[in-house]
Every structure is written in structure tokens, then in C-alpha cells.
């Protein structure tokens, strides 16, 4: 690590940060309609076409944490960290089957959140509340990790002083970044991250393209990189007494790798921010197109993961693995381009953090505030509450980062993945069938949540006594697998069995406000709620 502040890199970083800040505030005037509602503030008027949606979803799913954590996992443990690549490949055929249906029924009935749909489909505010609370809990540590990504970049640039610096001075740059993010999100809603996503993704593609060519040339080629990585992984880890990692996962790790990839694929589009970006598009055809072109990001992710091997070959030594890639950039790149790379990571944190805070705020407003506190809330009141809650969510995430160890934030994000997967039966199941009973779905959700939480609590690591990972022994099989997938299977089993029982005793099922044709309707179809045109866009 270079001594002191890297002035050139910091200047470039500040330039891009100021540029996207201006864009964030200007976004309030981009396609702005006159009415003040959650459709406008929280979903961008449901007006985004193919390319805006593609950049928005890409900015939403491929975050600063992805940029830092995926190669950091490779750096720490080897090829097992590549699980992120197959799961992003698996997810797109999966969402092709259900996202267009969710868009259609949501557009027809004005649903803003997944909980809106669950309440309408099953006639159950209790099940809707469970989905909403799960979404908020799973999103909070995810936002915190975006701030961790910004903090990692600031640390490498030498901003904020050393460990002995007063906490306020040390964290002031992060506080400023947070304040700017909060301000333009409050002002512009989803339009801000949609506009900034263009800059974010362009920078990321440039940085990865340069890194994948420039760094191997400086390190002697990929043969040399893989050879040095293999030697490093063969060394014994003093904390575990085992090799540090492996270029190829062993037989013992295959169940973990496969179940983690599958479970993560099932969970990805259960997150509220993924659905928020999806529902902002203007037609179901936009969604279908995006499922075919979003895999381009998976190619980027595979190249990004290789940076973990390069960090080892470059001799990068860091106590916190999250700093490995920022440190690699500072070591290998000229200062000015290191600043570009740091800006890509920093902006890559701002976009998803904004979308996540909006998504969590929409869940609270529609499915807690309106359903249980003020049922007669006007659209303007809903928007006001959602804006305020979006600020509170970001404050909570900031407090999490500033007061707790960073590994705790990572562990809670892993736990959030286990939790959010338990909403899959109600959401995706409900899009295709009304057979499941609402009480059975609620019971299955509770069993999955309890089992997943207790199992994760029992996982230890060399640095953590509890919540040290997301994999444990699968009951009845004896193999180590992803806890979230095991909890999901228990969830489905309980849901199916109880549905048979509840139907046998003729328990009340609730009123379904949807109809079969709602799930295939498009924006121009008769009877579908058509929002005002707020600008043209070329497909």
C-alpha cells in the first residue's frame, strides 16, 4: 500500500463522484410526471425501455460488493469462489418463466411490491407482512455492504487517516458519500440510479477490459498467474491446519458448490430491489428481452473473478480480503487509472444502495404503513412516507457499518440470502397456481426461516463463533450444502403437506383478486392500467 493519500487517484475519484451526483439531482426532471405517487417516485413511472432496464438491473445486481467480494473469495479460498458465475447463468432462464407474469399482473393491479401481489393473490395480509418483513431484513445488510465497498476504496486511497485517527475524521468521507446518496435518492427516486447506472456500468466494463489485458501482461501471462496461485493455495492455513484453497474444488466441496449456486440463483430475484427494477419497465416484452441480454454481465463476472488469482500473483498481502482488489488496482495501474477503477467501485455502490433503499421503503409503505397503520393513505402520503423511510434505511445501514465489524455485515448478508429464499413458494408459486393454502405458505415460511437461522447460527469459522458461513450438513444426506436450499426444501414440504390438510378441513382460503388473463396482459391490452407517456426511448 502506498504511503499517504494517493492524490491523483483521489482527484479522479472525486471528479466522477461529483459527475454522478449532478446526474442524480438532474434525474428528478428526467421523464418526470405531474402526479406524486409511488409509481412515479419508486418505480420511475413504470416507463423504462429495454436499455434503461438493462443498465438498471445490471447496476442493481452487479454491485460494488460483487466487484470486491467475488475476486476476494477467489483470493482467499480459490476456485470455489466461482460459484457466483454459474448461479448468474442459471438465474436468467428461471426468471424468463416468471418475471413477465409478475410484471403483467403487477401492471394490471398497480402492485408496487412482491407483497402487494402476495396479498392480492392469496387474500392474506399476514402472508404479505411476512414477505415484506423478510425483504426489509434481507436488504438492510446488503445496503451496508455497499458502504463497505466504498470504505474499502477510501482506505486504499489513504483517505481518512490511520487506525488511530478520530472516528469522525476517519469516517467523514463515507459520511459525505452517504449524505449525497440520501439527498438525490430522496429527490429523484428510482430515476437517479437508473440514470447513474449508465456511467457505473460503462466504467466497470472499461476497468475489467483493461485489467484482464494489462495486468496479465505485467505479471508474465496467465500461465505464471495460475502457477503462483496454485503454489499459494497449497500452503497450509495456520488457522485451520488445512491448505489455503485450491484451483479446482475437491470432491468434498462439490455439494457445497452446487447447492450454493442453485440456491443463490433461486434467491436472486426474490430480493426487493431486483423486483423494483423489473417493475419499472414499460412492457412485458422489455422483461423478456432483458432475460436474453443480461447474461452479458455473467461474462463480465467471470473475468472479474480472475482478478483474485492476479492479486495472489502480484503478491498482494492484506489482512482484510475485501481490500485485495482495490489494492491490486493501486499497485498495478497508473494512479490516474486506479482512480477510474476506484470510481467504478464507488459508483457501483451508490446505484444498488439507492435502489435497495427505495425497495425497502416501498415494502414498508405499502405493506406495513398502508395495510396496518393508515389504510386510507393517499398516493402523495405514501410517497412522502416512502421517501422518509428510504432515509431511515440508509441511516440504519450506515450505523451498521460504522459500529460493527465488517465481517458481521458479511455474515448478515449471507443470512439475508437464506431468509429471502423462503419467500419463493409464495411469490413464484403464486404466479403459476392458486393451489397452495395461504396458512400453509405462512407455516412453510416460518419453518424455513427458523431452520435457516438456527443452522446458520451453529456455523463457526476461524474468526467467528456463530454465523461463520452459509453451509452446513444436509440432514439425511451427510453432505455439506447450502443452508438456504435445505431450508427452502423444508419450507416446500411443510407448505404442500399443510395445504392438503387445510383443504381437507375446508379452511378459508382468502379471496384471489387476480384472474388468469392478468398474468399475460401487456401495457396496451384492454383493461390494463396504462400509465401516461413520460418520454420516448428507442428500443
Short mmCIF file of C-alpha atoms in Angstrom, two decimals, residues 33-517:
data_model
loop_
_atom_site.label_atom_id
_atom_site.label_comp_id
_atom_site.label_asym_id
_atom_site.label_seq_id
_atom_site.Cartn_x
_atom_site.Cartn_y
_atom_site.Cartn_z
CA UNK A 33 -44.79 13.25 -14.47
CA UNK A 34 -47.02 15.66 -12.58
CA UNK A 35 -48.63 13.20 -10.14
CA UNK A 36 -46.82 12.37 -6.89
CA UNK A 37 -47.13 8.62 -6.34
CA UNK A 38 -45.06 5.52 -5.66
CA UNK A 39 -45.42 4.60 -9.33
CA UNK A 40 -43.50 7.78 -10.14
CA UNK A 41 -41.01 8.04 -7.28
CA UNK A 42 -40.46 4.36 -6.51
CA UNK A 43 -40.82 2.82 -9.99
CA UNK A 44 -39.79 5.66 -12.31
CA UNK A 45 -43.29 5.91 -13.74
CA UNK A 46 -43.04 2.28 -14.96
CA UNK A 47 -41.66 3.86 -18.13
CA UNK A 48 -38.20 2.38 -18.76
CA UNK A 49 -37.45 0.64 -22.05
CA UNK A 50 -35.06 -2.20 -22.87
CA UNK A 51 -31.70 -0.48 -22.45
CA UNK A 52 -32.56 1.62 -19.40
CA UNK A 53 -33.94 -1.51 -17.73
CA UNK A 54 -30.83 -3.49 -18.71
CA UNK A 55 -28.49 -0.93 -17.17
CA UNK A 56 -30.74 -0.54 -14.13
CA UNK A 57 -30.94 -4.29 -13.48
CA UNK A 58 -27.22 -4.68 -14.13
CA UNK A 59 -26.45 -1.82 -11.78
CA UNK A 60 -28.79 -3.41 -9.26
CA UNK A 61 -27.47 -6.98 -9.38
CA UNK A 62 -23.75 -6.45 -10.03
CA UNK A 63 -22.81 -4.22 -7.14
CA UNK A 64 -19.66 -2.78 -5.59
CA UNK A 65 -19.77 -5.71 -3.21
CA UNK A 66 -19.74 -8.05 -6.22
CA UNK A 67 -16.78 -6.14 -7.64
CA UNK A 68 -14.89 -6.52 -4.35
CA UNK A 69 -16.17 -9.77 -2.84
CA UNK A 70 -16.22 -12.23 -5.76
CA UNK A 71 -12.49 -11.90 -6.58
CA UNK A 72 -11.81 -11.60 -2.83
CA UNK A 73 -13.38 -15.05 -2.38
CA UNK A 74 -11.10 -16.38 -5.13
CA UNK A 75 -8.13 -14.65 -3.47
CA UNK A 76 -8.92 -16.24 -0.11
CA UNK A 77 -10.04 -19.78 -1.00
CA UNK A 78 -9.58 -20.50 -4.68
CA UNK A 79 -11.94 -21.60 -7.42
CA UNK A 80 -14.82 -22.31 -5.00
CA UNK A 81 -15.50 -18.58 -5.24
CA UNK A 82 -16.53 -19.06 -8.87
CA UNK A 83 -19.97 -20.29 -7.70
CA UNK A 84 -21.22 -16.76 -8.49
CA UNK A 85 -20.69 -17.37 -12.22
CA UNK A 86 -22.90 -20.47 -12.68
CA UNK A 87 -25.64 -19.07 -10.48
CA UNK A 88 -25.93 -15.92 -12.59
CA UNK A 89 -26.16 -18.19 -15.65
CA UNK A 90 -28.85 -20.37 -14.06
CA UNK A 91 -30.96 -17.41 -12.97
CA UNK A 92 -31.86 -15.99 -16.39
CA UNK A 93 -33.78 -18.99 -17.83
CA UNK A 94 -35.51 -19.17 -14.46
CA UNK A 95 -36.68 -15.56 -14.44
CA UNK A 96 -37.74 -15.81 -18.08
CA UNK A 97 -40.51 -18.13 -16.88
CA UNK A 98 -41.96 -15.94 -14.14
CA UNK A 99 -40.88 -12.28 -14.34
CA UNK A 100 -43.10 -11.44 -17.35
CA UNK A 101 -46.07 -12.92 -15.46
CA UNK A 102 -45.23 -10.85 -12.38
CA UNK A 103 -44.87 -7.70 -14.49
CA UNK A 104 -48.26 -8.28 -16.16
CA UNK A 105 -50.28 -8.89 -13.02
CA UNK A 106 -48.50 -6.04 -11.19
CA UNK A 107 -49.18 -3.62 -14.03
CA UNK A 108 -52.83 -4.68 -14.22
CA UNK A 109 -53.47 -4.17 -10.49
CA UNK A 110 -50.96 -1.41 -9.70
CA UNK A 111 -48.79 -3.61 -7.47
CA UNK A 112 -45.57 -1.90 -6.40
CA UNK A 113 -44.01 -4.72 -4.33
CA UNK A 114 -43.97 -8.50 -4.22
CA UNK A 115 -46.00 -8.31 -1.01
CA UNK A 116 -48.72 -6.41 -2.89
CA UNK A 117 -49.01 -9.37 -5.25
CA UNK A 118 -48.99 -11.97 -2.45
CA UNK A 119 -51.76 -10.10 -0.60
CA UNK A 120 -53.85 -9.81 -3.77
CA UNK A 121 -53.30 -13.41 -4.86
CA UNK A 122 -53.92 -15.14 -1.53
CA UNK A 123 -56.07 -12.58 0.27
CA UNK A 124 -53.73 -12.64 3.26
CA UNK A 125 -52.26 -9.57 4.92
CA UNK A 126 -50.36 -11.85 7.32
CA UNK A 127 -48.53 -13.63 4.49
CA UNK A 128 -47.95 -10.29 2.79
CA UNK A 129 -46.46 -8.91 6.02
CA UNK A 130 -44.15 -11.92 6.34
CA UNK A 131 -42.83 -11.39 2.80
CA UNK A 132 -42.39 -7.64 3.42
CA UNK A 133 -40.52 -8.05 6.72
CA UNK A 134 -38.28 -10.72 5.17
CA UNK A 135 -37.49 -8.41 2.27
CA UNK A 136 -36.59 -5.49 4.53
CA UNK A 137 -34.42 -7.66 6.82
CA UNK A 138 -32.57 -9.20 3.86
CA UNK A 139 -31.99 -5.82 2.21
CA UNK A 140 -30.52 -3.92 5.17
CA UNK A 141 -27.15 -5.75 5.38
CA UNK A 142 -26.96 -5.68 1.57
CA UNK A 143 -27.06 -1.87 1.67
CA UNK A 144 -24.46 -1.90 4.43
CA UNK A 145 -22.11 -3.93 2.26
CA UNK A 146 -22.29 -1.32 -0.50
CA UNK A 147 -20.99 1.19 2.04
CA UNK A 148 -18.29 -1.33 2.99
CA UNK A 149 -17.26 -1.33 -0.69
CA UNK A 150 -16.91 2.47 -0.69
CA UNK A 151 -14.98 2.34 2.57
CA UNK A 152 -12.55 -0.24 1.14
CA UNK A 153 -11.74 2.08 -1.76
CA UNK A 154 -11.29 5.08 0.55
CA UNK A 155 -8.96 3.04 2.79
CA UNK A 156 -6.73 2.05 -0.12
CA UNK A 157 -6.56 5.66 -1.36
CA UNK A 158 -5.40 6.67 2.13
CA UNK A 159 -8.41 8.87 2.84
CA UNK A 160 -9.47 9.30 6.46
CA UNK A 161 -6.15 8.71 8.19
CA UNK A 162 -4.88 5.65 10.04
CA UNK A 163 -6.39 3.45 12.71
CA UNK A 164 -5.54 5.96 15.44
CA UNK A 165 -7.39 8.79 13.71
CA UNK A 166 -10.51 10.14 15.44
CA UNK A 167 -13.54 8.18 14.24
CA UNK A 168 -15.31 11.25 12.86
CA UNK A 169 -12.34 12.33 10.72
CA UNK A 170 -11.74 8.74 9.59
CA UNK A 171 -15.36 8.19 8.57
CA UNK A 172 -16.06 11.71 7.26
CA UNK A 173 -15.58 10.77 3.56
CA UNK A 174 -18.05 7.91 3.98
CA UNK A 175 -20.50 10.23 5.75
CA UNK A 176 -20.27 12.71 2.87
CA UNK A 177 -20.88 9.96 0.29
CA UNK A 178 -23.84 8.74 2.33
CA UNK A 179 -25.30 12.23 2.59
CA UNK A 180 -25.12 12.78 -1.15
CA UNK A 181 -26.69 9.37 -1.84
CA UNK A 182 -29.51 10.06 0.61
CA UNK A 183 -30.20 13.52 -0.86
CA UNK A 184 -30.54 12.60 -4.51
CA UNK A 185 -32.45 9.39 -3.77
CA UNK A 186 -34.96 11.41 -1.74
CA UNK A 187 -35.22 13.98 -4.52
CA UNK A 188 -35.25 11.82 -7.65
CA UNK A 189 -36.38 8.36 -6.57
CA UNK A 190 -35.63 5.46 -8.92
CA UNK A 191 -34.78 7.80 -11.81
CA UNK A 192 -31.48 8.71 -10.11
CA UNK A 193 -29.93 5.21 -10.04
CA UNK A 194 -31.41 4.49 -13.49
CA UNK A 195 -29.51 7.44 -14.97
CA UNK A 196 -26.30 6.86 -12.99
CA UNK A 197 -26.28 3.16 -13.92
CA UNK A 198 -25.14 4.12 -17.44
CA UNK A 199 -21.95 5.67 -16.02
CA UNK A 200 -21.43 2.88 -13.49
CA UNK A 201 -21.64 0.01 -15.95
CA UNK A 202 -19.56 1.78 -18.59
CA UNK A 203 -16.77 2.37 -16.07
CA UNK A 204 -16.90 -1.22 -14.84
CA UNK A 205 -16.68 -2.67 -18.34
CA UNK A 206 -13.74 -0.39 -19.18
CA UNK A 207 -11.88 -1.28 -15.97
CA UNK A 208 -12.38 -5.04 -16.39
CA UNK A 209 -11.41 -4.94 -20.08
CA UNK A 210 -8.20 -3.08 -19.25
CA UNK A 211 -7.45 -5.20 -16.17
CA UNK A 212 -7.87 -8.53 -17.94
CA UNK A 213 -5.34 -7.49 -20.62
CA UNK A 214 -2.97 -5.09 -18.86
CA UNK A 215 -2.39 -6.87 -15.53
CA UNK A 216 -1.56 -10.34 -17.00
CA UNK A 217 0.97 -8.69 -19.33
CA UNK A 218 2.70 -7.09 -16.34
CA UNK A 219 2.61 -10.36 -14.39
CA UNK A 220 4.05 -12.56 -17.16
CA UNK A 221 0.86 -14.09 -18.55
CA UNK A 222 -1.89 -16.37 -17.26
CA UNK A 223 0.42 -19.41 -17.02
CA UNK A 224 2.52 -17.54 -14.47
CA UNK A 225 -0.59 -16.24 -12.65
CA UNK A 226 -2.14 -19.71 -12.26
CA UNK A 227 1.20 -21.26 -11.26
CA UNK A 228 1.73 -18.72 -8.47
CA UNK A 229 -1.90 -19.05 -7.35
CA UNK A 230 -1.56 -22.86 -7.19
CA UNK A 231 1.55 -22.56 -5.05
CA UNK A 232 -0.17 -20.10 -2.69
CA UNK A 233 -3.27 -22.28 -2.27
CA UNK A 234 -1.11 -25.32 -1.44
CA UNK A 235 0.33 -23.57 1.61
CA UNK A 236 -1.16 -24.50 4.97
CA UNK A 237 -3.51 -22.04 6.64
CA UNK A 238 -2.32 -21.71 10.30
CA UNK A 239 -5.88 -21.05 11.49
CA UNK A 240 -7.31 -24.28 10.04
CA UNK A 241 -4.32 -26.54 9.57
CA UNK A 242 -5.51 -27.19 6.01
CA UNK A 243 -4.42 -25.88 2.61
CA UNK A 244 -5.47 -22.29 1.98
CA UNK A 245 -7.59 -23.27 -1.04
CA UNK A 246 -7.49 -24.98 -4.42
CA UNK A 247 -7.51 -24.08 -8.10
CA UNK A 248 -10.14 -26.82 -8.54
CA UNK A 249 -12.65 -27.66 -5.75
CA UNK A 250 -12.20 -31.15 -4.32
CA UNK A 251 -14.89 -33.83 -4.15
CA UNK A 252 -15.83 -32.76 -0.63
CA UNK A 253 -16.73 -29.29 -1.84
CA UNK A 254 -18.88 -30.22 -4.80
CA UNK A 255 -22.19 -30.43 -2.92
CA UNK A 256 -21.48 -27.07 -1.32
CA UNK A 257 -20.60 -25.52 -4.68
CA UNK A 258 -23.66 -26.91 -6.49
CA UNK A 259 -26.24 -26.19 -3.77
CA UNK A 260 -24.87 -22.69 -3.18
CA UNK A 261 -25.07 -21.90 -6.91
CA UNK A 262 -28.62 -23.29 -7.23
CA UNK A 263 -29.89 -21.70 -4.02
CA UNK A 264 -28.38 -18.34 -4.91
CA UNK A 265 -30.00 -18.48 -8.36
CA UNK A 266 -33.41 -19.14 -6.81
CA UNK A 267 -32.94 -16.30 -4.32
CA UNK A 268 -31.55 -13.53 -6.53
CA UNK A 269 -34.84 -12.25 -7.92
CA UNK A 270 -36.64 -12.65 -4.61
CA UNK A 271 -34.78 -9.58 -3.34
CA UNK A 272 -36.99 -6.46 -3.33
CA UNK A 273 -34.50 -4.37 -5.30
CA UNK A 274 -34.48 -6.88 -8.17
CA UNK A 275 -38.27 -6.73 -8.41
CA UNK A 276 -38.33 -2.93 -8.11
CA UNK A 277 -36.02 -2.60 -11.12
CA UNK A 278 -38.14 -5.16 -13.01
CA UNK A 279 -41.48 -3.46 -12.37
CA UNK A 280 -40.07 -0.11 -13.55
CA UNK A 281 -40.05 -1.34 -17.17
CA UNK A 282 -42.81 -0.29 -19.52
CA UNK A 283 -43.85 -3.64 -21.05
CA UNK A 284 -43.57 -7.38 -20.53
CA UNK A 285 -41.60 -7.58 -23.77
CA UNK A 286 -38.90 -5.41 -22.17
CA UNK A 287 -38.58 -8.03 -19.42
CA UNK A 288 -38.33 -10.88 -21.91
CA UNK A 289 -35.63 -9.06 -23.89
CA UNK A 290 -33.66 -8.37 -20.72
CA UNK A 291 -33.55 -12.02 -19.71
CA UNK A 292 -31.78 -12.69 -23.02
CA UNK A 293 -29.19 -9.89 -22.81
CA UNK A 294 -28.48 -9.80 -19.06
CA UNK A 295 -26.15 -12.85 -19.35
CA UNK A 296 -23.60 -10.40 -20.81
CA UNK A 297 -22.99 -9.45 -17.20
CA UNK A 298 -22.13 -13.07 -16.39
CA UNK A 299 -19.27 -12.87 -18.90
CA UNK A 300 -18.06 -9.77 -17.09
CA UNK A 301 -18.35 -11.57 -13.74
CA UNK A 302 -16.22 -14.48 -14.92
CA UNK A 303 -13.47 -12.10 -16.00
CA UNK A 304 -13.82 -10.15 -12.76
CA UNK A 305 -13.34 -13.32 -10.70
CA UNK A 306 -9.94 -13.88 -12.34
CA UNK A 307 -8.68 -10.76 -10.56
CA UNK A 308 -8.49 -12.86 -7.38
CA UNK A 309 -5.77 -15.03 -8.96
CA UNK A 310 -4.00 -11.91 -10.22
CA UNK A 311 -3.93 -10.42 -6.71
CA UNK A 312 -2.11 -13.52 -5.46
CA UNK A 313 0.34 -13.49 -8.36
CA UNK A 314 1.02 -9.78 -7.76
CA UNK A 315 1.98 -10.53 -4.16
CA UNK A 316 -0.87 -8.53 -2.63
CA UNK A 317 -0.91 -9.05 1.15
CA UNK A 318 -3.92 -7.74 3.10
CA UNK A 319 -5.48 -8.75 6.42
CA UNK A 320 -8.95 -7.89 5.13
CA UNK A 321 -9.65 -9.80 1.89
CA UNK A 322 -12.12 -7.09 0.82
CA UNK A 323 -9.12 -4.80 0.23
CA UNK A 324 -7.32 -7.23 -2.12
CA UNK A 325 -8.76 -5.97 -5.40
CA UNK A 326 -8.62 -2.21 -4.63
CA UNK A 327 -5.02 -2.79 -3.52
CA UNK A 328 -4.30 -4.71 -6.74
CA UNK A 329 -5.57 -1.78 -8.78
CA UNK A 330 -3.45 0.74 -6.88
CA UNK A 331 -0.35 -1.46 -7.21
CA UNK A 332 -0.69 -2.37 -10.89
CA UNK A 333 -2.37 0.62 -12.54
CA UNK A 334 -1.06 4.15 -13.09
CA UNK A 335 -2.51 6.47 -10.45
CA UNK A 336 -4.97 8.11 -12.84
CA UNK A 337 -6.45 4.81 -13.99
CA UNK A 338 -6.52 3.49 -10.43
CA UNK A 339 -8.76 6.49 -9.77
CA UNK A 340 -11.05 5.37 -12.61
CA UNK A 341 -11.18 1.85 -11.14
CA UNK A 342 -11.95 3.20 -7.66
CA UNK A 343 -14.69 5.39 -9.14
CA UNK A 344 -16.21 2.30 -10.79
CA UNK A 345 -16.37 0.56 -7.42
CA UNK A 346 -17.64 3.64 -5.59
CA UNK A 347 -20.37 4.40 -8.13
CA UNK A 348 -21.07 0.68 -8.24
CA UNK A 349 -22.05 1.03 -4.58
CA UNK A 350 -24.24 4.12 -4.99
CA UNK A 351 -26.55 2.67 -7.66
CA UNK A 352 -27.64 -0.53 -5.86
CA UNK A 353 -27.71 1.18 -2.45
CA UNK A 354 -30.21 3.71 -3.85
CA UNK A 355 -32.40 1.01 -5.43
CA UNK A 356 -32.27 -1.17 -2.31
CA UNK A 357 -33.29 1.68 -0.02
CA UNK A 358 -36.19 2.56 -2.34
CA UNK A 359 -37.32 -1.08 -2.50
CA UNK A 360 -37.24 -1.47 1.30
CA UNK A 361 -39.10 1.81 1.73
CA UNK A 362 -41.79 0.74 -0.74
CA UNK A 363 -42.31 -2.51 1.20
CA UNK A 364 -42.74 -0.63 4.47
CA UNK A 365 -45.07 1.95 2.96
CA UNK A 366 -47.37 -0.35 1.01
CA UNK A 367 -47.39 -3.46 3.19
CA UNK A 368 -46.94 -2.15 6.73
CA UNK A 369 -47.94 1.53 6.80
CA UNK A 370 -50.87 1.34 4.37
CA UNK A 371 -52.07 -2.16 5.29
CA UNK A 372 -51.86 -1.85 9.07
CA UNK A 373 -51.38 1.80 10.13
CA UNK A 374 -53.17 4.10 7.66
CA UNK A 375 -55.33 2.18 5.18
CA UNK A 376 -56.78 5.41 3.71
CA UNK A 377 -53.36 6.92 2.90
CA UNK A 378 -53.37 8.95 -0.30
CA UNK A 379 -50.76 8.37 -3.06
CA UNK A 380 -48.99 11.59 -2.02
CA UNK A 381 -48.87 10.43 1.63
CA UNK A 382 -47.49 7.05 0.54
CA UNK A 383 -44.74 8.77 -1.42
CA UNK A 384 -43.83 11.02 1.50
CA UNK A 385 -43.60 8.07 3.90
CA UNK A 386 -41.54 6.06 1.43
CA UNK A 387 -39.08 8.93 0.96
CA UNK A 388 -38.61 9.26 4.72
CA UNK A 389 -38.23 5.51 5.25
CA UNK A 390 -35.64 5.34 2.47
CA UNK A 391 -33.57 7.80 4.51
CA UNK A 392 -34.02 5.79 7.71
CA UNK A 393 -32.98 2.58 5.92
CA UNK A 394 -29.75 4.19 4.75
CA UNK A 395 -29.09 5.63 8.23
CA UNK A 396 -29.51 2.14 9.67
CA UNK A 397 -27.10 0.69 7.12
CA UNK A 398 -24.57 3.45 7.85
CA UNK A 399 -24.82 2.83 11.61
CA UNK A 400 -24.30 -0.88 10.92
CA UNK A 401 -21.08 -0.18 9.02
CA UNK A 402 -19.69 2.36 11.48
CA UNK A 403 -20.43 0.46 14.69
CA UNK A 404 -19.96 -3.22 13.82
CA UNK A 405 -17.13 -5.36 12.48
CA UNK A 406 -17.23 -5.70 8.70
CA UNK A 407 -17.32 -9.50 8.90
CA UNK A 408 -20.60 -9.20 10.81
CA UNK A 409 -22.12 -7.29 7.90
CA UNK A 410 -21.00 -10.04 5.51
CA UNK A 411 -22.43 -12.76 7.76
CA UNK A 412 -25.78 -10.99 7.98
CA UNK A 413 -25.85 -10.63 4.21
CA UNK A 414 -25.33 -14.40 3.90
CA UNK A 415 -28.16 -14.87 6.40
CA UNK A 416 -30.31 -12.50 4.34
CA UNK A 417 -29.85 -14.77 1.32
CA UNK A 418 -31.15 -17.73 3.36
CA UNK A 419 -34.14 -15.68 4.53
CA UNK A 420 -35.17 -14.20 1.19
CA UNK A 421 -35.22 -17.65 -0.46
CA UNK A 422 -38.09 -18.58 1.88
CA UNK A 423 -40.40 -16.17 0.02
CA UNK A 424 -40.02 -18.16 -3.22
CA UNK A 425 -43.03 -20.51 -2.73
CA UNK A 426 -45.46 -17.64 -2.07
CA UNK A 427 -44.20 -15.43 -4.89
CA UNK A 428 -43.23 -17.79 -7.71
CA UNK A 429 -45.67 -20.49 -6.68
CA UNK A 430 -48.46 -17.92 -6.59
CA UNK A 431 -47.66 -16.76 -10.12
CA UNK A 432 -48.49 -20.20 -11.52
CA UNK A 433 -51.06 -21.73 -9.17
CA UNK A 434 -53.61 -20.85 -6.50
CA UNK A 435 -53.45 -24.39 -5.08
CA UNK A 436 -51.23 -23.55 -2.10
CA UNK A 437 -53.16 -22.51 1.00
CA UNK A 438 -52.24 -19.13 2.47
CA UNK A 439 -51.82 -20.55 6.00
CA UNK A 440 -49.68 -23.41 4.69
CA UNK A 441 -47.44 -20.90 2.89
CA UNK A 442 -47.09 -18.90 6.09
CA UNK A 443 -46.23 -22.02 8.12
CA UNK A 444 -43.71 -23.16 5.49
CA UNK A 445 -42.12 -19.71 5.50
CA UNK A 446 -41.82 -19.81 9.32
CA UNK A 447 -40.23 -23.29 9.32
CA UNK A 448 -37.73 -22.27 6.63
CA UNK A 449 -36.84 -19.05 8.46
CA UNK A 450 -36.36 -20.78 11.82
CA UNK A 451 -34.37 -23.71 10.46
CA UNK A 452 -32.19 -21.47 8.30
CA UNK A 453 -31.44 -19.06 11.13
CA UNK A 454 -30.68 -21.77 13.71
CA UNK A 455 -28.50 -23.74 11.27
CA UNK A 456 -26.55 -20.61 10.27
CA UNK A 457 -26.11 -19.67 13.93
CA UNK A 458 -24.38 -23.01 14.51
CA UNK A 459 -21.79 -22.49 11.77
CA UNK A 460 -18.38 -21.45 13.10
CA UNK A 461 -15.32 -20.18 11.26
CA UNK A 462 -11.73 -19.46 12.30
CA UNK A 463 -12.78 -15.88 13.11
CA UNK A 464 -16.47 -16.26 14.07
CA UNK A 465 -18.13 -18.47 16.69
CA UNK A 466 -21.59 -18.05 15.15
CA UNK A 467 -22.89 -17.18 11.66
CA UNK A 468 -19.48 -18.09 10.27
CA UNK A 469 -20.83 -19.24 6.91
CA UNK A 470 -23.89 -20.36 4.98
CA UNK A 471 -23.16 -24.10 4.55
CA UNK A 472 -23.80 -26.98 6.94
CA UNK A 473 -24.50 -30.72 6.86
CA UNK A 474 -27.68 -31.61 4.96
CA UNK A 475 -29.92 -33.77 7.20
CA UNK A 476 -30.30 -37.32 5.91
CA UNK A 477 -27.56 -36.98 3.29
CA UNK A 478 -24.50 -36.18 5.34
CA UNK A 479 -23.00 -33.88 2.70
CA UNK A 480 -22.18 -30.22 3.32
CA UNK A 481 -24.58 -27.99 1.42
CA UNK A 482 -26.15 -24.54 1.30
CA UNK A 483 -28.36 -23.96 4.34
CA UNK A 484 -30.76 -21.77 2.37
CA UNK A 485 -31.60 -24.56 -0.09
CA UNK A 486 -32.17 -27.08 2.71
CA UNK A 487 -34.46 -24.59 4.48
CA UNK A 488 -36.28 -23.98 1.19
CA UNK A 489 -36.96 -27.70 0.69
CA UNK A 490 -38.32 -27.96 4.24
CA UNK A 491 -40.44 -24.88 3.51
CA UNK A 492 -41.93 -26.51 0.39
CA UNK A 493 -42.52 -29.82 2.18
CA UNK A 494 -44.41 -28.17 5.04
CA UNK A 495 -46.39 -26.00 2.60
CA UNK A 496 -47.51 -28.98 0.48
CA UNK A 497 -48.45 -31.22 3.43
CA UNK A 498 -50.36 -28.49 5.25
CA UNK A 499 -52.14 -27.45 2.06
CA UNK A 500 -53.57 -30.99 1.76
CA UNK A 501 -54.62 -30.88 5.43
CA UNK A 502 -56.17 -27.39 5.32
CA UNK A 503 -58.06 -28.16 2.12
CA UNK A 504 -59.35 -31.38 3.68
CA UNK A 505 -60.78 -29.47 6.65
CA UNK A 506 -62.07 -26.72 4.32
CA UNK A 507 -60.13 -23.89 5.99
CA UNK A 508 -60.98 -20.46 4.48
CA UNK A 509 -58.62 -19.71 1.60
CA UNK A 510 -58.98 -15.96 1.15
CA UNK A 511 -60.08 -14.04 -1.93
CA UNK A 512 -57.96 -14.03 -5.09
CA UNK A 513 -58.34 -10.61 -6.73
CA UNK A 514 -56.47 -11.68 -9.87
CA UNK A 515 -57.73 -13.57 -12.93
CA UNK A 516 -55.88 -15.89 -15.38
CA UNK A 517 -55.70 -13.30 -18.17
#
